[in-house]
Short mmCIF file of C-alpha atoms in Angstrom, two decimals:
data_model
loop_
_atom_site.label_atom_id
_atom_site.label_comp_id
_atom_site.label_asym_id
_atom_site.label_seq_id
_atom_site.Cartn_x
_atom_site.Cartn_y
_atom_site.Cartn_z
CA UNK A 1 18.22 9.60 3.62
CA UNK A 2 16.06 12.63 2.82
CA UNK A 3 13.86 12.72 -0.27
CA UNK A 4 11.02 15.01 -1.31
CA UNK A 5 7.79 14.23 -3.07
CA UNK A 6 7.91 14.99 -6.78
CA UNK A 7 5.91 18.15 -7.44
CA UNK A 8 4.04 16.88 -10.50
CA UNK A 9 2.87 13.58 -8.97
CA UNK A 10 -0.47 13.02 -7.26
CA UNK A 11 0.44 10.54 -4.53
CA UNK A 12 -2.19 7.93 -3.76
CA UNK A 13 -1.61 5.90 -0.61
CA UNK A 14 -2.78 2.30 -0.48
CA UNK A 15 -4.06 0.36 2.48
CA UNK A 16 -3.53 -2.85 0.51
CA UNK A 17 -2.60 -3.77 -3.04
CA UNK A 18 -1.87 -6.88 -5.05
CA UNK A 19 1.30 -6.93 -7.07
CA UNK A 20 -0.46 -8.78 -9.88
CA UNK A 21 -2.31 -5.57 -10.75
CA UNK A 22 1.09 -4.05 -11.61
CA UNK A 23 0.06 -0.77 -10.08
CA UNK A 24 2.02 2.33 -9.21
CA UNK A 25 4.19 2.30 -6.11
CA UNK A 26 6.76 4.84 -4.94
CA UNK A 27 10.52 4.62 -4.68
CA UNK A 28 13.69 6.57 -4.07
CA UNK A 29 15.91 5.72 -7.01
CA UNK A 30 19.65 5.59 -7.49
CA UNK A 31 19.33 7.90 -10.48
CA UNK A 32 17.50 10.58 -8.46
CA UNK A 33 17.86 9.89 -4.72
CA UNK A 34 16.45 13.26 -3.64
CA UNK A 35 12.99 12.51 -5.07
CA UNK A 36 10.24 10.02 -4.22
CA UNK A 37 9.23 8.91 -7.70
CA UNK A 38 6.60 6.67 -9.29
CA UNK A 39 7.52 3.15 -10.38
CA UNK A 40 5.40 0.35 -11.77
CA UNK A 41 5.46 -2.87 -9.76
CA UNK A 42 6.71 -5.63 -12.04
CA UNK A 43 10.21 -5.70 -13.50
CA UNK A 44 10.89 -6.99 -17.01
CA UNK A 45 14.06 -7.28 -19.08
CA UNK A 46 15.15 -3.83 -20.34
CA UNK A 47 14.72 -4.92 -23.98
CA UNK A 48 11.10 -6.07 -23.52
CA UNK A 49 8.64 -4.91 -26.19
CA UNK A 50 5.33 -6.40 -25.02
CA UNK A 51 5.34 -5.79 -21.29
CA UNK A 52 1.87 -7.18 -20.55
CA UNK A 53 2.67 -10.49 -22.24
CA UNK A 54 5.98 -10.70 -20.43
CA UNK A 55 4.24 -10.12 -17.10
CA UNK A 56 1.90 -13.03 -17.83
CA UNK A 57 4.84 -15.37 -18.46
CA UNK A 58 6.85 -14.20 -15.47
CA UNK A 59 3.89 -14.13 -13.03
CA UNK A 60 5.24 -13.49 -9.53
CA UNK A 61 8.85 -13.45 -10.70
CA UNK A 62 8.36 -9.89 -11.96
CA UNK A 63 7.18 -8.71 -8.54
CA UNK A 64 9.93 -10.20 -6.36
CA UNK A 65 13.54 -11.02 -7.21
CA UNK A 66 15.55 -13.46 -5.12
CA UNK A 67 18.64 -11.63 -3.93
CA UNK A 68 20.70 -14.82 -4.12
CA UNK A 69 20.50 -14.66 -7.93
CA UNK A 70 20.37 -10.92 -8.54
CA UNK A 71 23.80 -10.79 -10.22
CA UNK A 72 22.94 -13.45 -12.80
CA UNK A 73 19.28 -12.78 -13.62
CA UNK A 74 18.62 -11.11 -17.01
CA UNK A 75 16.17 -8.71 -15.40
CA UNK A 76 18.46 -7.66 -12.57
CA UNK A 77 22.14 -8.19 -13.42
CA UNK A 78 22.54 -4.65 -14.77
CA UNK A 79 19.90 -3.00 -12.58
CA UNK A 80 21.56 -4.09 -9.33
CA UNK A 81 24.59 -1.99 -10.26
CA UNK A 82 22.96 1.13 -11.71
CA UNK A 83 19.23 1.13 -10.89
CA UNK A 84 18.75 0.27 -7.23
CA UNK A 85 15.94 1.81 -5.22
CA UNK A 86 14.44 2.05 -1.74
CA UNK A 87 10.69 1.40 -1.58
CA UNK A 88 9.29 3.10 1.53
CA UNK A 89 6.27 1.37 3.05
CA UNK A 90 4.43 1.70 6.34
CA UNK A 91 3.84 -2.06 6.36
CA UNK A 92 3.16 -5.13 4.25
CA UNK A 93 1.26 -8.41 4.42
CA UNK A 94 2.49 -12.02 4.58
CA UNK A 95 0.49 -15.25 5.00
CA UNK A 96 0.91 -17.58 7.96
CA UNK A 97 0.06 -21.20 7.20
CA UNK A 98 -1.72 -23.79 9.30
CA UNK A 99 -2.07 -26.83 7.05
CA UNK A 100 -3.79 -25.47 3.92
CA UNK A 101 -5.27 -22.38 5.61
CA UNK A 102 -3.70 -18.92 5.30
CA UNK A 103 -3.85 -16.28 8.02
CA UNK A 104 -2.54 -12.94 6.73
CA UNK A 105 -0.34 -10.86 9.01
CA UNK A 106 0.44 -7.17 8.77
CA UNK A 107 4.12 -6.42 9.46
CA UNK A 108 5.03 -2.87 10.41
CA UNK A 109 7.52 -0.88 12.51
CA UNK A 110 6.42 0.03 16.01
CA UNK A 111 8.33 3.33 16.20
CA UNK A 112 9.53 4.67 12.84
CA UNK A 113 6.91 5.44 10.24
CA UNK A 114 8.51 3.59 7.30
CA UNK A 115 10.31 0.42 6.36
CA UNK A 116 12.77 0.64 3.49
CA UNK A 117 12.39 -2.35 1.16
CA UNK A 118 15.24 -3.01 -1.25
CA UNK A 119 14.32 -2.80 -4.93
CA UNK A 120 15.74 -2.67 -8.42
CA UNK A 121 14.20 -1.38 -11.64
CA UNK A 122 14.55 -1.16 -15.40
CA UNK A 123 13.42 1.80 -17.49
CA UNK A 124 11.48 1.38 -20.72
CA UNK A 125 10.01 4.38 -22.53
CA UNK A 126 10.58 6.57 -19.46
CA UNK A 127 8.65 4.20 -17.17
CA UNK A 128 10.46 2.49 -14.29
CA UNK A 129 9.47 -1.17 -13.77
CA UNK A 130 10.53 -2.30 -10.30
CA UNK A 131 10.90 -5.49 -8.29
CA UNK A 132 11.33 -6.04 -4.54
CA UNK A 133 14.37 -8.04 -3.47
CA UNK A 134 13.73 -11.00 -1.18
CA UNK A 135 15.96 -13.17 1.01
CA UNK A 136 15.56 -16.08 3.43
CA UNK A 137 13.41 -15.04 6.38
CA UNK A 138 15.05 -13.96 9.62
CA UNK A 139 13.94 -15.62 12.86
CA UNK A 140 11.10 -13.13 13.35
CA UNK A 141 9.74 -13.46 9.84
CA UNK A 142 9.99 -17.27 9.97
CA UNK A 143 7.17 -17.08 12.52
CA UNK A 144 5.08 -14.97 10.14
CA UNK A 145 5.79 -16.29 6.65
CA UNK A 146 6.22 -19.85 7.86
CA UNK A 147 5.42 -21.51 4.53
CA UNK A 148 8.03 -20.22 2.10
CA UNK A 149 10.12 -18.66 4.90
CA UNK A 150 11.19 -15.69 2.83
CA UNK A 151 10.90 -11.95 3.30
CA UNK A 152 11.37 -8.68 1.46
CA UNK A 153 14.75 -7.28 2.44
CA UNK A 154 14.14 -4.58 5.02
CA UNK A 155 17.35 -2.57 5.01
CA UNK A 156 18.32 -0.80 8.20
CA UNK A 157 17.78 2.98 7.76
CA UNK A 158 21.49 3.61 8.44
CA UNK A 159 22.29 2.13 5.01
CA UNK A 160 19.49 3.61 2.90
CA UNK A 161 21.72 6.33 1.43
CA UNK A 162 24.40 3.77 0.57
CA UNK A 163 21.93 1.58 -1.33
CA UNK A 164 21.01 4.39 -3.74
CA UNK A 165 24.57 5.73 -4.05
CA UNK A 166 26.90 5.24 -7.02
CA UNK A 167 30.27 3.58 -6.67
CA UNK A 168 29.06 0.68 -4.52
CA UNK A 169 30.83 -2.59 -5.34
CA UNK A 170 29.44 -6.13 -5.39
CA UNK A 171 30.72 -6.89 -1.93
CA UNK A 172 28.98 -3.88 -0.45
CA UNK A 173 25.78 -4.74 -2.30
CA UNK A 174 25.87 -8.30 -0.94
CA UNK A 175 26.51 -7.01 2.56
CA UNK A 176 23.48 -4.71 2.43
CA UNK A 177 21.29 -7.49 1.06
CA UNK A 178 22.28 -10.17 3.55
CA UNK A 179 23.94 -8.58 6.60
CA UNK A 180 22.20 -5.23 7.21
CA UNK A 181 18.68 -6.30 8.15
CA UNK A 182 16.76 -3.51 9.84
CA UNK A 183 17.20 -3.03 13.58
CA UNK A 184 13.83 -1.25 13.76
CA UNK A 185 11.43 -2.77 16.27
CA UNK A 186 8.76 -4.67 14.33
CA UNK A 187 5.31 -6.00 15.11
CA UNK A 188 3.09 -8.43 13.26
CA UNK A 189 -0.54 -9.34 13.81
CA UNK A 190 -3.32 -11.17 12.03
CA UNK A 191 -5.87 -9.24 9.98
CA UNK A 192 -9.02 -10.38 8.24
CA UNK A 193 -8.45 -13.39 6.00
CA UNK A 194 -9.58 -11.69 2.81
CA UNK A 195 -6.17 -9.95 2.75
CA UNK A 196 -4.80 -13.04 0.98
CA UNK A 197 -7.51 -12.85 -1.70
CA UNK A 198 -6.17 -10.86 -4.65
CA UNK A 199 -9.71 -10.45 -6.06
CA UNK A 200 -11.27 -9.03 -2.90
CA UNK A 201 -11.87 -5.33 -2.31
CA UNK A 202 -9.18 -5.00 0.34
CA UNK A 203 -7.97 -1.45 -0.26
CA UNK A 204 -9.98 -0.09 2.67
CA UNK A 205 -8.88 1.19 6.10
CA UNK A 206 -10.27 -1.72 8.10
CA UNK A 207 -7.94 -4.16 6.32
CA UNK A 208 -5.36 -2.86 8.82
CA UNK A 209 -7.43 -3.84 11.87
CA UNK A 210 -6.35 -6.70 14.12
CA UNK A 211 -8.35 -9.93 14.13
CA UNK A 212 -7.81 -12.70 16.63
CA UNK A 213 -7.27 -16.32 15.59
CA UNK A 214 -6.49 -18.41 18.69
CA UNK A 215 -5.18 -21.31 16.59
CA UNK A 216 -2.50 -19.02 15.12
CA UNK A 217 -1.36 -17.73 18.51
CA UNK A 218 -1.21 -21.25 19.91
CA UNK A 219 0.91 -22.60 17.05
CA UNK A 220 3.27 -19.61 17.03
CA UNK A 221 3.81 -19.82 20.78
CA UNK A 222 4.48 -23.55 20.51
CA UNK A 223 7.11 -22.98 17.80
CA UNK A 224 8.77 -20.12 19.68
CA UNK A 225 9.11 -22.23 22.85
CA UNK A 226 11.23 -24.67 20.86
CA UNK A 227 13.57 -22.01 19.44
CA UNK A 228 17.21 -22.00 20.54
CA UNK A 229 17.69 -18.23 20.09
CA UNK A 230 15.08 -15.66 21.04
CA UNK A 231 14.15 -12.78 18.75
CA UNK A 232 13.01 -9.70 20.69
CA UNK A 233 10.42 -8.85 18.04
CA UNK A 234 8.56 -12.03 19.00
CA UNK A 235 7.28 -10.00 21.93
CA UNK A 236 5.29 -8.02 19.33
CA UNK A 237 3.92 -11.03 17.46
CA UNK A 238 0.15 -11.05 17.97
CA UNK A 239 1.07 -9.66 21.38
CA UNK A 240 -2.25 -8.01 22.26
CA UNK A 241 -4.40 -9.68 19.65
CA UNK A 242 -6.58 -11.30 22.31
CA UNK A 243 -8.26 -7.90 22.54
CA UNK A 244 -8.86 -7.74 18.82
CA UNK A 245 -11.99 -8.70 16.92
CA UNK A 246 -12.61 -12.45 17.35
CA UNK A 247 -13.33 -14.52 14.26
CA UNK A 248 -16.14 -16.99 14.76
CA UNK A 249 -16.56 -20.17 12.71
#
């Protein structure tokens, strides 16, 4: 899939962002798959009048849409047929839980520069309001997002063009959502704990730096040793974090 930056858009990369700010992200849309366009993070029903109030009621449901229910949700049942999108990201954050404590991890590809997250959107007054599709976590992501055990759908690059193409039927859509997980090599490592704080000033370069939490490594290794099937990406899970910045009590 090849898409160009839109000439009249000033692209602003983010090191970190909270979805609850409903900021601008970038997507390749089904309606214009040759362009990387602006979308607003937070889908609403296409007939919504007061978007801010609707966001408050929906909370996180506007940011992520469970793929299991995408064909029957008022916000997505039409969009999944005619307004699908690929959201290119260099990485994203998920929390790892030990009891009540959260340890944010950065997930990113080790080779390719982008992941392609599956999205859908509705258009109101020429503004696209988008949501990221999520599914049950694969065996790698279960070791990262071990609380809710869900993940954004990371579509394999081979299928990116298909996702934003017309004439795709429900069966093909389901296949891409649930059977075409990316084969890109992934890594995940802990970063500073403020990355889970939506009120912190996290949009800075050092939010991407590795930080070492020995209790996280110990618990992940214990869980992996009990697994029946090995995921090769586990080799890249906090793999060299012992050389990262230690966090002292």
